[in-house]
PDB file of C-alpha atoms in Angstrom:
ATOM      1  CA  MET A 242      -0.299 -37.341  14.414  1.00 73.00           C
ATOM      2  CA  ASN A 243      -2.413 -34.447  15.647  1.00 89.00           C
ATOM      3  CA  GLY A 244      -4.073 -31.555  13.885  1.00 96.00           C
ATOM      4  CA  ILE A 245      -7.414 -29.918  13.150  1.00 98.00           C
ATOM      5  CA  LYS A 246     -10.520 -30.688  11.160  1.00 98.00           C
ATOM      6  CA  LEU A 247     -13.092 -28.339   9.712  1.00 98.00           C
ATOM      7  CA  ILE A 248     -16.361 -28.579  11.621  1.00 98.00           C
ATOM      8  CA  SER A 249     -18.478 -25.913   9.933  1.00 98.00           C
ATOM      9  CA  THR A 250     -18.318 -22.670   7.988  1.00 98.00           C
ATOM     10  CA  GLY A 251     -20.111 -19.345   7.751  1.00 98.00           C
ATOM     11  CA  SER A 252     -20.014 -16.244   5.595  1.00 98.00           C
ATOM     12  CA  ALA A 253     -21.363 -12.733   5.239  1.00 98.00           C
ATOM     13  CA  VAL A 254     -21.288 -10.329   2.313  1.00 98.00           C
ATOM     14  CA  PRO A 255     -22.619  -6.781   1.994  1.00 98.00           C
ATOM     15  CA  LYS A 256     -26.022  -6.196   0.458  1.00 97.00           C
ATOM     16  CA  LYS A 257     -24.792  -3.867  -2.281  1.00 98.00           C
ATOM     17  CA  VAL A 258     -23.834  -5.586  -5.544  1.00 98.00           C
ATOM     18  CA  VAL A 259     -21.497  -3.588  -7.781  1.00 98.00           C
ATOM     19  CA  THR A 260     -21.329  -4.801 -11.377  1.00 98.00           C
ATOM     20  CA  ASN A 261     -18.714  -4.023 -13.977  1.00 97.00           C
ATOM     21  CA  ASP A 262     -21.263  -1.774 -15.665  1.00 97.00           C
ATOM     22  CA  ASP A 263     -21.642   0.128 -12.393  1.00 97.00           C
ATOM     23  CA  LEU A 264     -17.892   0.736 -12.257  1.00 96.00           C
ATOM     24  CA  ALA A 265     -17.904   1.852 -15.882  1.00 95.00           C
ATOM     25  CA  LYS A 266     -19.974   4.847 -14.768  1.00 95.00           C
ATOM     26  CA  ILE A 267     -17.174   6.155 -12.532  1.00 93.00           C
ATOM     27  CA  VAL A 268     -13.955   4.918 -14.176  1.00 92.00           C
ATOM     28  CA  ASP A 269     -12.811   4.410 -17.771  1.00 91.00           C
ATOM     29  CA  THR A 270     -13.560   0.711 -18.159  1.00 93.00           C
ATOM     30  CA  ASN A 271     -16.220  -1.725 -19.371  1.00 94.00           C
ATOM     31  CA  ASP A 272     -17.552  -5.183 -18.620  1.00 95.00           C
ATOM     32  CA  GLU A 273     -15.621  -6.882 -21.422  1.00 95.00           C
ATOM     33  CA  TRP A 274     -12.298  -5.330 -20.403  1.00 92.00           C
ATOM     34  CA  ILE A 275     -12.698  -6.454 -16.791  1.00 95.00           C
ATOM     35  CA  SER A 276     -14.222  -9.896 -17.324  1.00 96.00           C
ATOM     36  CA  THR A 277     -11.795 -11.036 -20.020  1.00 95.00           C
ATOM     37  CA  ARG A 278      -8.752 -10.025 -17.960  1.00 93.00           C
ATOM     38  CA  THR A 279      -9.914 -11.129 -14.522  1.00 96.00           C
ATOM     39  CA  GLY A 280     -13.038 -13.290 -14.693  1.00 97.00           C
ATOM     40  CA  ILE A 281     -14.849 -10.793 -12.441  1.00 98.00           C
ATOM     41  CA  ARG A 282     -18.347  -9.542 -13.264  1.00 98.00           C
ATOM     42  CA  SER A 283     -19.507  -8.231  -9.887  1.00 98.00           C
ATOM     43  CA  ARG A 284     -18.444  -7.735  -6.294  1.00 98.00           C
ATOM     44  CA  ARG A 285     -20.006  -6.535  -3.001  1.00 98.00           C
ATOM     45  CA  TYR A 286     -19.383  -3.195  -1.271  1.00 98.00           C
ATOM     46  CA  CYS A 287     -20.275  -2.213   2.276  1.00 97.00           C
ATOM     47  CA  THR A 288     -22.584   0.757   2.704  1.00 95.00           C
ATOM     48  CA  ASP A 289     -23.851   2.700   5.715  1.00 92.00           C
ATOM     49  CA  GLY A 290     -24.725   0.413   8.601  1.00 93.00           C
ATOM     50  CA  GLU A 291     -22.314  -2.317   7.486  1.00 97.00           C
ATOM     51  CA  SER A 292     -18.840  -2.715   8.935  1.00 97.00           C
ATOM     52  CA  HIS A 293     -15.950  -5.120   9.219  1.00 98.00           C
ATOM     53  CA  THR A 294     -17.223  -6.049  12.667  1.00 98.00           C
ATOM     54  CA  SER A 295     -20.801  -6.663  11.504  1.00 98.00           C
ATOM     55  CA  LEU A 296     -19.602  -8.961   8.714  1.00 98.00           C
ATOM     56  CA  CYS A 297     -17.349 -10.895  11.107  1.00 98.00           C
ATOM     57  CA  LEU A 298     -20.140 -11.288  13.632  1.00 98.00           C
ATOM     58  CA  ALA A 299     -22.596 -12.615  11.051  1.00 98.00           C
ATOM     59  CA  ALA A 300     -20.104 -15.121   9.616  1.00 98.00           C
ATOM     60  CA  ALA A 301     -18.955 -16.272  13.068  1.00 98.00           C
ATOM     61  CA  ARG A 302     -22.485 -16.761  14.380  1.00 98.00           C
ATOM     62  CA  GLN A 303     -23.377 -18.803  11.336  1.00 98.00           C
ATOM     63  CA  ALA A 304     -20.362 -21.087  11.755  1.00 98.00           C
ATOM     64  CA  LEU A 305     -21.052 -21.601  15.472  1.00 98.00           C
ATOM     65  CA  GLU A 306     -24.730 -22.351  14.904  1.00 98.00           C
ATOM     66  CA  ARG A 307     -24.032 -24.799  12.096  1.00 98.00           C
ATOM     67  CA  GLY A 308     -21.342 -26.527  14.150  1.00 98.00           C
ATOM     68  CA  GLY A 309     -23.473 -26.779  17.271  1.00 98.00           C
ATOM     69  CA  VAL A 310     -20.704 -25.203  19.352  1.00 98.00           C
ATOM     70  CA  THR A 311     -21.317 -22.577  22.040  1.00 98.00           C
ATOM     71  CA  PRO A 312     -19.121 -19.507  22.617  1.00 98.00           C
ATOM     72  CA  GLY A 313     -17.989 -21.002  25.920  1.00 98.00           C
ATOM     73  CA  GLU A 314     -16.322 -23.875  24.055  1.00 98.00           C
ATOM     74  CA  ILE A 315     -14.071 -21.638  21.940  1.00 98.00           C
ATOM     75  CA  GLY A 316     -10.374 -21.676  22.836  1.00 98.00           C
ATOM     76  CA  ILE A 317      -9.034 -19.284  20.202  1.00 98.00           C
ATOM     77  CA  CYS A 318     -10.408 -16.692  17.798  1.00 98.00           C
ATOM     78  CA  LEU A 319      -8.246 -15.417  14.952  1.00 98.00           C
ATOM     79  CA  VAL A 320      -9.178 -12.872  12.285  1.00 98.00           C
ATOM     80  CA  ALA A 321      -7.048 -12.544   9.164  1.00 98.00           C
ATOM     81  CA  THR A 322      -7.416  -9.050   7.728  1.00 98.00           C
ATOM     82  CA  VAL A 323      -5.688  -5.935   6.414  1.00 96.00           C
ATOM     83  CA  THR A 324      -8.783  -3.716   6.768  1.00 95.00           C
ATOM     84  CA  PRO A 325     -10.158  -4.006  10.325  1.00 96.00           C
ATOM     85  CA  ASP A 326     -12.392  -1.312  11.789  1.00 95.00           C
ATOM     86  CA  PHE A 327      -9.667  -0.601  14.367  1.00 94.00           C
ATOM     87  CA  LEU A 328      -5.980  -1.401  14.637  1.00 92.00           C
ATOM     88  CA  SER A 329      -6.799  -1.824  18.315  1.00 94.00           C
ATOM     89  CA  PRO A 330      -8.961  -3.329  19.661  1.00 96.00           C
ATOM     90  CA  ALA A 331      -8.465  -6.169  17.220  1.00 98.00           C
ATOM     91  CA  ALA A 332     -11.402  -7.531  15.255  1.00 98.00           C
ATOM     92  CA  ALA A 333     -10.978 -10.808  17.149  1.00 98.00           C
ATOM     93  CA  CYS A 334     -11.262  -8.980  20.479  1.00 98.00           C
ATOM     94  CA  LEU A 335     -14.496  -7.351  19.365  1.00 98.00           C
ATOM     95  CA  LEU A 336     -15.831 -10.813  18.518  1.00 98.00           C
ATOM     96  CA  GLN A 337     -14.893 -11.992  22.009  1.00 98.00           C
ATOM     97  CA  LYS A 338     -16.974  -9.189  23.479  1.00 98.00           C
ATOM     98  CA  GLU A 339     -20.004  -9.544  21.203  1.00 98.00           C
ATOM     99  CA  LEU A 340     -20.148 -13.351  21.192  1.00 98.00           C
ATOM    100  CA  GLY A 341     -19.209 -13.845  24.836  1.00 98.00           C
ATOM    101  CA  PHE A 342     -16.098 -15.978  24.521  1.00 98.00           C
ATOM    102  CA  PRO A 343     -14.386 -16.679  27.866  1.00 98.00           C
ATOM    103  CA  GLU A 344     -11.854 -14.023  28.836  1.00 97.00           C
ATOM    104  CA  ASP A 345      -8.962 -16.474  28.557  1.00 97.00           C
ATOM    105  CA  THR A 346      -9.770 -17.110  24.878  1.00 98.00           C
ATOM    106  CA  ILE A 347      -6.742 -16.325  22.691  1.00 98.00           C
ATOM    107  CA  CYS A 348      -7.917 -13.519  20.385  1.00 98.00           C
ATOM    108  CA  PHE A 349      -5.884 -11.537  17.884  1.00 98.00           C
ATOM    109  CA  ASP A 350      -5.774 -10.358  14.277  1.00 98.00           C
ATOM    110  CA  LEU A 351      -3.279 -11.664  11.743  1.00 97.00           C
ATOM    111  CA  ASN A 352      -2.007  -9.757   8.702  1.00 97.00           C
ATOM    112  CA  ALA A 353      -0.700 -11.862   5.846  1.00 97.00           C
ATOM    113  CA  ALA A 354      -2.921 -10.200   3.221  1.00 96.00           C
ATOM    114  CA  CYS A 355      -4.491 -12.662   0.777  1.00 97.00           C
ATOM    115  CA  SER A 356      -2.648 -15.582   2.419  1.00 98.00           C
ATOM    116  CA  GLY A 357      -3.951 -14.593   5.833  1.00 98.00           C
ATOM    117  CA  PHE A 358      -6.717 -17.138   6.296  1.00 98.00           C
ATOM    118  CA  VAL A 359      -4.433 -20.097   5.564  1.00 98.00           C
ATOM    119  CA  TYR A 360      -1.754 -18.592   7.819  1.00 98.00           C
ATOM    120  CA  ALA A 361      -4.423 -18.344  10.519  1.00 98.00           C
ATOM    121  CA  LEU A 362      -5.504 -21.967  10.052  1.00 98.00           C
ATOM    122  CA  HIS A 363      -1.973 -23.169  10.752  1.00 98.00           C
ATOM    123  CA  THR A 364      -1.654 -20.758  13.690  1.00 98.00           C
ATOM    124  CA  ALA A 365      -4.882 -22.181  15.098  1.00 98.00           C
ATOM    125  CA  GLU A 366      -3.590 -25.722  14.648  1.00 98.00           C
ATOM    126  CA  CYS A 367      -0.503 -24.885  16.706  1.00 97.00           C
ATOM    127  CA  LEU A 368      -2.256 -22.878  19.431  1.00 98.00           C
ATOM    128  CA  LEU A 369      -5.155 -25.268  19.981  1.00 98.00           C
ATOM    129  CA  ALA A 370      -2.694 -28.021  20.869  1.00 96.00           C
ATOM    130  CA  SER A 371      -1.959 -26.197  24.132  1.00 95.00           C
ATOM    131  CA  THR A 372      -5.358 -24.676  25.005  1.00 96.00           C
ATOM    132  CA  PRO A 373      -7.885 -26.297  27.346  1.00 95.00           C
ATOM    133  CA  ARG A 374     -10.753 -25.766  24.900  1.00 98.00           C
ATOM    134  CA  LYS A 375     -10.158 -27.421  21.532  1.00 97.00           C
ATOM    135  CA  TYR A 376     -12.494 -25.470  19.254  1.00 98.00           C
ATOM    136  CA  GLY A 377     -11.193 -22.497  17.319  1.00 98.00           C
ATOM    137  CA  LEU A 378     -12.858 -19.862  15.180  1.00 98.00           C
ATOM    138  CA  VAL A 379     -10.792 -18.691  12.203  1.00 98.00           C
ATOM    139  CA  LEU A 380     -11.994 -15.835  10.010  1.00 98.00           C
ATOM    140  CA  GLY A 381     -10.878 -13.935   6.954  1.00 98.00           C
ATOM    141  CA  ALA A 382     -12.589 -10.576   6.514  1.00 98.00           C
ATOM    142  CA  GLU A 383     -12.012  -7.449   4.437  1.00 98.00           C
ATOM    143  CA  ILE A 384     -13.609  -4.142   3.462  1.00 97.00           C
ATOM    144  CA  LEU A 385     -11.327  -3.315   0.571  1.00 96.00           C
ATOM    145  CA  SER A 386     -13.786  -0.933  -1.070  1.00 95.00           C
ATOM    146  CA  ARG A 387     -12.761   1.652   1.535  1.00 92.00           C
ATOM    147  CA  VAL A 388      -9.087   1.608   0.507  1.00 92.00           C
ATOM    148  CA  MET A 389      -9.579   1.686  -3.266  1.00 91.00           C
ATOM    149  CA  ASP A 390      -8.392   4.423  -5.614  1.00 89.00           C
ATOM    150  CA  PHE A 391     -11.363   4.740  -7.946  1.00 91.00           C
ATOM    151  CA  GLY A 392      -9.234   6.636 -10.404  1.00 87.00           C
ATOM    152  CA  ASP A 393      -7.052   3.564 -10.994  1.00 87.00           C
ATOM    153  CA  ARG A 394      -9.010   1.305 -13.326  1.00 85.00           C
ATOM    154  CA  SER A 395      -6.424  -1.491 -13.186  1.00 86.00           C
ATOM    155  CA  THR A 396      -6.889  -1.932  -9.428  1.00 91.00           C
ATOM    156  CA  CYS A 397     -10.305  -0.691  -8.318  1.00 92.00           C
ATOM    157  CA  VAL A 398     -12.144  -3.189 -10.531  1.00 94.00           C
ATOM    158  CA  LEU A 399     -10.587  -6.166  -8.747  1.00 95.00           C
ATOM    159  CA  PHE A 400     -11.585  -5.980  -5.114  1.00 96.00           C
ATOM    160  CA  GLY A 401     -14.674  -6.590  -3.026  1.00 97.00           C
ATOM    161  CA  ASP A 402     -15.828  -6.916   0.577  1.00 98.00           C
ATOM    162  CA  GLY A 403     -16.860  -9.933   2.651  1.00 98.00           C
ATOM    163  CA  ALA A 404     -16.139 -12.254   5.560  1.00 98.00           C
ATOM    164  CA  GLY A 405     -15.794 -16.009   5.861  1.00 98.00           C
ATOM    165  CA  ALA A 406     -15.510 -18.119   9.017  1.00 98.00           C
ATOM    166  CA  ALA A 407     -14.305 -21.625   9.767  1.00 98.00           C
ATOM    167  CA  LEU A 408     -15.013 -23.497  12.987  1.00 98.00           C
ATOM    168  CA  VAL A 409     -12.204 -26.003  13.555  1.00 98.00           C
ATOM    169  CA  GLU A 410     -11.491 -28.632  16.190  1.00 98.00           C
ATOM    170  CA  TRP A 411      -8.116 -29.916  17.344  1.00 98.00           C
ATOM    171  CA  GLY A 412      -7.715 -33.640  17.949  1.00 97.00           C
ATOM    172  CA  ALA A 413      -4.821 -35.911  18.873  1.00 95.00           C
ATOM    173  CA  ASN A 414      -5.817 -38.271  16.075  1.00 95.00           C
ATOM    174  CA  TYR A 415      -6.730 -35.630  13.522  1.00 97.00           C
ATOM    175  CA  PRO A 416      -4.546 -35.187  10.439  1.00 96.00           C
ATOM    176  CA  SER A 417      -1.985 -32.423  10.188  1.00 97.00           C
ATOM    177  CA  LEU A 418      -2.649 -29.535   7.830  1.00 98.00           C
ATOM    178  CA  HIS A 419       0.824 -30.176   6.375  1.00 98.00           C
ATOM    179  CA  ALA A 420       0.958 -26.406   6.057  1.00 98.00           C
ATOM    180  CA  VAL A 421       3.477 -24.605   3.882  1.00 98.00           C
ATOM    181  CA  LEU A 422       3.977 -20.879   4.544  1.00 98.00           C
ATOM    182  CA  GLY A 423       6.312 -18.449   2.848  1.00 97.00           C
ATOM    183  CA  CYS A 424       7.209 -14.797   2.395  1.00 96.00           C
ATOM    184  CA  ARG A 425       9.261 -12.711  -0.026  1.00 94.00           C
ATOM    185  CA  GLY A 426       9.274  -9.232   1.508  1.00 93.00           C
ATOM    186  CA  ASN A 427       8.275  -6.566  -0.991  1.00 89.00           C
ATOM    187  CA  SER A 428       6.729  -3.152  -0.291  1.00 83.00           C
ATOM    188  CA  GLU A 429       6.605  -2.027  -3.914  1.00 82.00           C
ATOM    189  CA  VAL A 430       4.670  -4.605  -5.948  1.00 82.00           C
ATOM    190  CA  LEU A 431       1.556  -4.798  -3.745  1.00 83.00           C
ATOM    191  CA  TYR A 432       0.774  -2.785  -0.652  1.00 73.00           C
ATOM    192  CA  VAL A 433      -1.891  -1.224   1.533  1.00 80.00           C
ATOM    193  CA  PRO A 434      -0.429   1.899   3.199  1.00 76.00           C
ATOM    194  CA  GLY A 435      -0.559   2.136   6.975  1.00 74.00           C
ATOM    195  CA  VAL A 436      -1.434   5.101   9.170  1.00 68.00           C
ATOM    196  CA  ASN A 437       2.192   6.231   9.535  1.00 69.00           C
ATOM    197  CA  THR A 438       3.115   6.640   5.879  1.00 69.00           C
ATOM    198  CA  ALA A 439       3.117   9.514   3.441  1.00 66.00           C
ATOM    199  CA  ALA A 440       1.878   7.233   0.636  1.00 66.00           C
ATOM    200  CA  PRO A 441      -1.682   7.721  -0.654  1.00 68.00           C
ATOM    201  CA  PRO A 442      -4.185   5.714   1.466  1.00 74.00           C
ATOM    202  CA  HIS A 443      -5.046   3.311  -1.342  1.00 82.00           C
ATOM    203  CA  VAL A 444      -4.195  -0.198  -2.406  1.00 86.00           C
ATOM    204  CA  HIS A 445      -1.342  -0.192  -4.917  1.00 81.00           C
ATOM    205  CA  MET A 446      -0.593  -3.151  -7.165  1.00 81.00           C
ATOM    206  CA  ASP A 447       1.749  -3.829 -10.068  1.00 81.00           C
ATOM    207  CA  GLY A 448      -0.491  -6.326 -11.816  1.00 82.00           C
ATOM    208  CA  GLN A 449       2.104  -7.882 -14.114  1.00 88.00           C
ATOM    209  CA  SER A 450       4.573  -8.479 -11.282  1.00 90.00           C
ATOM    210  CA  VAL A 451       1.875 -10.002  -9.099  1.00 89.00           C
ATOM    211  CA  PHE A 452       0.770 -12.249 -11.954  1.00 88.00           C
ATOM    212  CA  ARG A 453       4.323 -13.539 -12.523  1.00 93.00           C
ATOM    213  CA  PHE A 454       4.719 -14.180  -8.798  1.00 93.00           C
ATOM    214  CA  ALA A 455       1.366 -15.951  -8.435  1.00 94.00           C
ATOM    215  CA  VAL A 456       1.611 -18.358 -11.368  1.00 93.00           C
ATOM    216  CA  GLU A 457       4.919 -19.592  -9.944  1.00 96.00           C
ATOM    217  CA  ALA A 458       4.008 -19.590  -6.251  1.00 96.00           C
ATOM    218  CA  VAL A 459       0.575 -21.266  -6.336  1.00 97.00           C
ATOM    219  CA  PRO A 460       1.466 -24.580  -8.028  1.00 97.00           C
ATOM    220  CA  ARG A 461       4.780 -24.758  -6.161  1.00 97.00           C
ATOM    221  CA  CYS A 462       3.053 -24.262  -2.812  1.00 98.00           C
ATOM    222  CA  ALA A 463       0.388 -26.853  -3.657  1.00 98.00           C
ATOM    223  CA  ARG A 464       3.042 -29.416  -4.605  1.00 98.00           C
ATOM    224  CA  GLU A 465       4.969 -28.784  -1.386  1.00 98.00           C
ATOM    225  CA  VAL A 466       1.836 -29.441   0.691  1.00 98.00           C
ATOM    226  CA  LEU A 467       1.223 -32.660  -1.234  1.00 98.00           C
ATOM    227  CA  ASP A 468       4.837 -33.739  -0.754  1.00 98.00           C
ATOM    228  CA  ARG A 469       4.610 -33.172   3.006  1.00 97.00           C
ATOM    229  CA  ALA A 470       1.403 -35.189   3.151  1.00 97.00           C
ATOM    230  CA  GLY A 471       2.764 -37.952   0.918  1.00 97.00           C
ATOM    231  CA  LEU A 472      -0.106 -37.471  -1.527  1.00 97.00           C
ATOM    232  CA  THR A 473      -0.628 -36.752  -5.221  1.00 96.00           C
ATOM    233  CA  PRO A 474      -3.099 -34.349  -6.842  1.00 96.00           C
ATOM    234  CA  GLU A 475      -5.371 -37.322  -7.517  1.00 95.00           C
ATOM    235  CA  ASP A 476      -5.773 -37.842  -3.758  1.00 96.00           C
ATOM    236  CA  ILE A 477      -7.334 -34.389  -3.295  1.00 97.00           C
ATOM    237  CA  ASP A 478     -11.081 -33.915  -3.601  1.00 97.00           C
ATOM    238  CA  LEU A 479     -11.061 -30.176  -4.295  1.00 98.00           C
ATOM    239  CA  PHE A 480      -8.505 -27.399  -4.699  1.00 98.00           C
ATOM    240  CA  VAL A 481      -9.578 -24.138  -3.043  1.00 98.00           C
ATOM    241  CA  PHE A 482      -7.419 -21.312  -4.345  1.00 98.00           C
ATOM    242  CA  HIS A 483      -7.499 -17.631  -3.452  1.00 98.00           C
ATOM    243  CA  GLN A 484      -9.795 -15.890  -5.926  1.00 98.00           C
ATOM    244  CA  ALA A 485      -7.470 -13.172  -7.215  1.00 96.00           C
ATOM    245  CA  ASN A 486      -7.745 -13.543 -10.971  1.00 96.00           C
ATOM    246  CA  GLN A 487      -9.240 -16.339 -13.058  1.00 96.00           C
ATOM    247  CA  ARG A 488      -6.231 -16.348 -15.367  1.00 95.00           C
ATOM    248  CA  ILE A 489      -3.908 -17.029 -12.416  1.00 96.00           C
ATOM    249  CA  ILE A 490      -6.094 -19.932 -11.317  1.00 96.00           C
ATOM    250  CA  ASP A 491      -6.205 -21.326 -14.864  1.00 96.00           C
ATOM    251  CA  PHE A 492      -2.396 -21.225 -15.103  1.00 95.00           C
ATOM    252  CA  ALA A 493      -2.034 -23.004 -11.753  1.00 95.00           C
ATOM    253  CA  VAL A 494      -4.524 -25.691 -12.741  1.00 96.00           C
ATOM    254  CA  LYS A 495      -2.637 -26.316 -15.961  1.00 96.00           C
ATOM    255  CA  LYS A 496       0.742 -26.524 -14.206  1.00 96.00           C
ATOM    256  CA  LEU A 497      -0.636 -28.975 -11.652  1.00 96.00           C
ATOM    257  CA  GLY A 498      -2.284 -31.062 -14.373  1.00 96.00           C
ATOM    258  CA  ILE A 499      -5.643 -31.260 -12.613  1.00 96.00           C
ATOM    259  CA  ASP A 500      -9.185 -31.201 -13.937  1.00 96.00           C
ATOM    260  CA  PRO A 501     -10.474 -27.587 -13.763  1.00 96.00           C
ATOM    261  CA  ALA A 502     -13.731 -28.965 -12.342  1.00 96.00           C
ATOM    262  CA  ARG A 503     -11.798 -29.888  -9.182  1.00 97.00           C
ATOM    263  CA  CYS A 504     -10.774 -26.256  -8.711  1.00 97.00           C
ATOM    264  CA  PRO A 505     -14.081 -24.393  -8.397  1.00 97.00           C
ATOM    265  CA  GLY A 506     -14.333 -20.650  -7.953  1.00 97.00           C
ATOM    266  CA  ASN A 507     -16.628 -17.745  -7.201  1.00 98.00           C
ATOM    267  CA  ILE A 508     -14.537 -14.812  -8.418  1.00 98.00           C
ATOM    268  CA  GLU A 509     -17.163 -13.931 -11.012  1.00 98.00           C
ATOM    269  CA  ARG A 510     -19.500 -12.854  -8.187  1.00 97.00           C
ATOM    270  CA  THR A 511     -17.131 -11.823  -5.380  1.00 98.00           C
ATOM    271  CA  GLY A 512     -14.056 -10.276  -6.942  1.00 97.00           C
ATOM    272  CA  ASN A 513     -10.834 -10.451  -4.953  1.00 97.00           C
ATOM    273  CA  THR A 514     -11.702 -10.301  -1.238  1.00 98.00           C
ATOM    274  CA  SER A 515      -8.123 -10.851  -0.018  1.00 97.00           C
ATOM    275  CA  ALA A 516      -8.115 -12.746   3.317  1.00 98.00           C
ATOM    276  CA  ALA A 517     -11.858 -13.438   2.999  1.00 98.00           C
ATOM    277  CA  SER A 518     -11.469 -15.173  -0.366  1.00 98.00           C
ATOM    278  CA  VAL A 519     -10.626 -18.738   0.683  1.00 98.00           C
ATOM    279  CA  PRO A 520     -13.155 -18.971   3.569  1.00 98.00           C
ATOM    280  CA  LEU A 521     -15.933 -17.459   1.432  1.00 98.00           C
ATOM    281  CA  LEU A 522     -15.339 -20.107  -1.214  1.00 98.00           C
ATOM    282  CA  LEU A 523     -15.042 -22.843   1.432  1.00 98.00           C
ATOM    283  CA  ASP A 524     -18.429 -21.845   2.820  1.00 98.00           C
ATOM    284  CA  GLU A 525     -20.021 -22.090  -0.618  1.00 98.00           C
ATOM    285  CA  LEU A 526     -18.513 -25.523  -1.221  1.00 98.00           C
ATOM    286  CA  VAL A 527     -19.403 -26.943   2.192  1.00 97.00           C
ATOM    287  CA  GLY A 528     -22.882 -25.423   2.133  1.00 96.00           C
ATOM    288  CA  GLY A 529     -23.517 -26.690  -1.377  1.00 96.00           C
ATOM    289  CA  GLY A 530     -22.373 -30.236  -0.557  1.00 96.00           C
ATOM    290  CA  ALA A 531     -19.340 -30.104  -2.855  1.00 97.00           C
ATOM    291  CA  ILE A 532     -17.154 -31.007   0.142  1.00 96.00           C
ATOM    292  CA  THR A 533     -18.513 -33.719   2.420  1.00 96.00           C
ATOM    293  CA  SER A 534     -17.336 -35.445   5.582  1.00 96.00           C
ATOM    294  CA  GLY A 535     -13.904 -37.029   5.231  1.00 96.00           C
ATOM    295  CA  GLN A 536     -13.037 -35.195   2.038  1.00 97.00           C
ATOM    296  CA  LYS A 537      -9.886 -33.133   1.623  1.00 96.00           C
ATOM    297  CA  ALA A 538      -9.539 -29.593   0.288  1.00 98.00           C
ATOM    298  CA  LEU A 539      -6.130 -28.207  -0.566  1.00 98.00           C
ATOM    299  CA  CYS A 540      -6.317 -24.482   0.218  1.00 98.00           C
ATOM    300  CA  VAL A 541      -3.777 -22.027  -1.187  1.00 98.00           C
ATOM    301  CA  GLY A 542      -3.573 -18.292  -0.555  1.00 98.00           C
ATOM    302  CA  PHE A 543      -1.136 -15.826  -2.130  1.00 97.00           C
ATOM    303  CA  GLY A 544      -0.720 -12.086  -2.250  1.00 94.00           C
ATOM    304  CA  GLY A 545       0.669  -9.029  -0.489  1.00 91.00           C
ATOM    305  CA  GLY A 546       3.811  -9.430   1.510  1.00 92.00           C
ATOM    306  CA  LEU A 547       4.555 -11.079  -0.820  1.00 95.00           C
ATOM    307  CA  THR A 548       3.207 -14.180   0.911  1.00 97.00           C
ATOM    308  CA  TRP A 549       1.929 -17.616   0.079  1.00 98.00           C
ATOM    309  CA  ALA A 550       0.365 -20.377   2.177  1.00 98.00           C
ATOM    310  CA  GLY A 551      -1.058 -23.835   1.587  1.00 98.00           C
ATOM    311  CA  ALA A 552      -2.829 -26.309   3.844  1.00 98.00           C
ATOM    312  CA  LEU A 553      -4.684 -29.600   3.508  1.00 98.00           C
ATOM    313  CA  LEU A 554      -8.016 -29.265   5.295  1.00 98.00           C
ATOM    314  CA  GLU A 555     -10.352 -32.191   5.997  1.00 97.00           C
ATOM    315  CA  LEU A 556     -14.043 -31.840   6.778  1.00 97.00           C
ATOM    316  CA  ALA A 557     -15.045 -33.697   9.935  1.00 95.00           C
TER     317      ALA A 557
END
């Protein structure tokens, strides 16, 4: 068996905190309406001087420093995102330049929306098997505040900005991620318009349809990962789910029959950060000692596409 292990993590969030009360000043809403329906009380927004690239750089540097790995040892760099500063050059290419990765480092961005980071983990697992340097840097990063319609109270209250990074290492004796990836193409329920569309340049989401999709997809995906690994929920130390909506997470926990304490979250403070969600939470858990060496985290992402992805990640 061969696969990857998590070596270290990093994260970066904007300085500006936006509370529900702050949003109530610009849209018809209030703290109770938002918090009871989503579990969100605040989120972070980028301001002048902050960018997608600056967040990625800060998170990546932190992961490299904590892992004791130099830029010259990196074999691949992947950034999962739907909101990069540029469509080209890719966010990953800008990291190569700023951090000084070797020119033969595989660098590209990956778009699987809120599932993107887990998609990127499995992509890294596959690519690192054939690269000469066995360390990979996998990021999820978004600046969703810049694609919000602040006249749509059902959507603009959900999203925030941030970046999370994971330094991983491939090894011939490391466990497989046992990754499960899936897609159900849909451009109506949840989308972020591109540059070549007549649609308004804002995130659009049919909340009820997304909710119905998520409460079915998350527990199913988690069970499929467990089945591939030959494990049960009791064998998992922590469940790290995309922080989209606390009610979705609660439904998934109930369907899986696990203790809610084993499925921690940070949505109250971050909101939905799409591809950045899972790595931001991972960084909190690793940094806080909730996940220690040898422990397993079952990560599940779900969202636009519609996509879903699950992977069993072990901390080295």
